[in-house]
Coordinates of C-alpha atoms in Angstrom, one line a residue:
X1 CA 187.6 -36.1 217.1
X2 CA 184.1 -34.5 218.5
X3 CA 185.7 -31.0 217.9
X4 CA 186.7 -31.7 214.5
X5 CA 183.0 -32.9 213.6
X6 CA 181.6 -29.8 215.1
X7 CA 183.9 -27.8 213.4
X8 CA 183.1 -29.7 210.1
X9 CA 179.3 -29.2 210.5
X10 CA 179.7 -25.5 211.4
X11 CA 181.8 -24.9 208.3
X12 CA 179.1 -26.9 206.0
X13 CA 176.3 -24.9 207.3
X14 CA 178.0 -21.8 206.8
X15 CA 178.7 -22.7 203.2
X16 CA 175.0 -23.8 202.7
X17 CA 173.9 -20.3 203.7
X18 CA 176.2 -18.6 201.5
X19 CA 175.0 -20.8 198.5
X20 CA 171.4 -20.1 198.7
X21 CA 170.5 -17.1 196.6
X22 CA 169.1 -14.2 198.2
X23 CA 166.2 -12.1 196.9
X24 CA 166.6 -9.3 194.6
X25 CA 167.3 -6.1 196.7
X26 CA 165.8 -2.6 196.0
X27 CA 167.0 0.5 194.6
X28 CA 166.4 2.8 197.5
X29 CA 164.9 6.0 196.5
X30 CA 162.7 7.4 193.5
X31 CA 163.0 7.1 189.8
X32 CA 161.0 10.0 188.1
X33 CA 160.1 10.5 184.4
X34 CA 157.9 12.5 182.3
X35 CA 155.3 11.1 179.9
X36 CA 152.3 12.2 177.9
X37 CA 148.7 10.9 179.3
X38 CA 146.0 10.0 177.3
X39 CA 144.9 13.6 176.8
X40 CA 148.3 14.7 175.4
X41 CA 149.4 16.5 178.7
X42 CA 152.6 16.1 180.4
X43 CA 152.3 13.8 183.6
X44 CA 154.9 12.8 186.1
X45 CA 155.7 9.3 186.5
X46 CA 157.4 7.4 189.6
X47 CA 158.9 4.3 190.5
X48 CA 159.5 4.1 194.2
X49 CA 162.4 1.7 195.5
X50 CA 162.2 -0.4 192.3
X51 CA 163.7 -3.8 192.3
X52 CA 167.3 -4.3 191.5
X53 CA 168.3 -6.5 188.6
X54 CA 164.8 -6.8 187.5
X55 CA 163.6 -5.0 184.2
X56 CA 160.7 -2.7 184.9
X57 CA 158.7 -1.7 181.8
X58 CA 157.1 1.8 182.6
X59 CA 153.4 1.2 182.7
X60 CA 152.2 4.5 181.1
X61 CA 154.4 3.8 178.1
X62 CA 154.3 0.1 177.7
X63 CA 152.8 -0.1 174.5
X64 CA 154.8 1.6 171.5
X65 CA 151.5 1.3 169.2
X66 CA 149.5 3.6 171.5
X67 CA 152.1 6.0 173.6
X68 CA 154.7 8.0 173.2
X69 CA 157.8 7.0 175.1
X70 CA 158.6 8.7 178.5
X71 CA 161.3 11.2 178.9
X72 CA 163.6 13.8 181.1
X73 CA 164.4 11.0 183.6
X74 CA 165.7 11.6 187.3
X75 CA 167.5 8.9 189.2
X76 CA 167.0 9.7 193.0
X77 CA 167.9 6.1 193.8
X78 CA 171.1 4.9 195.2
X79 CA 171.7 2.8 192.1
X80 CA 172.8 3.3 188.6
X81 CA 169.9 2.8 186.2
X82 CA 170.1 1.6 182.6
X83 CA 167.1 2.8 180.5
X84 CA 166.1 1.2 177.3
X85 CA 164.0 2.7 174.4
X86 CA 161.8 -0.3 174.0
X87 CA 159.6 -2.4 176.7
X88 CA 161.1 -5.3 178.5
X89 CA 164.4 -3.8 178.4
X90 CA 165.0 -4.1 174.6
X91 CA 166.4 -1.3 172.1
X92 CA 169.0 1.2 172.6
X93 CA 170.0 2.0 176.1
X94 CA 171.7 4.7 178.3
X95 CA 172.9 4.8 182.0
X96 CA 172.1 7.2 184.7
X97 CA 174.2 7.5 187.7
X98 CA 172.6 8.0 191.2
X99 CA 171.6 11.7 191.3
X100 CA 171.6 12.0 187.7
X101 CA 169.0 13.6 185.5
X102 CA 168.6 13.7 181.5
X103 CA 166.9 16.1 179.3
X104 CA 163.6 15.8 177.6
X105 CA 165.7 14.5 174.5
X106 CA 166.3 11.0 176.5
X107 CA 163.4 8.5 175.6
X108 CA 162.6 5.5 177.6
X109 CA 160.0 2.7 178.0
X110 CA 161.7 0.3 180.5
X111 CA 164.7 0.4 183.2
X112 CA 166.9 -1.8 184.9
X113 CA 168.6 -0.9 188.5
X114 CA 172.1 -2.2 189.4

């Protein structure tokens, strides 16, 4: 009887550990992009180990009324990235696999890593 209670308690403990949500992981590596700064010069932007499954609006191009979108993304993370034409993961979207690069024609303002 005592063994049965011990096994039941251990099973319940394991089930509880598996049921607790874990914090979002990070996409290991860097995500690079190009944007135009306030003076109209090309500048490099980078996200280092961005959170997974969390929408990231690129700070330099967050406002569509005052900035041009970023372009030429390079995904040096280990995760697939879905990029959006609008802030807050809104608008048209495109995916880029780990190690992938896109041309200057691909425009983005936000990204979501798997």
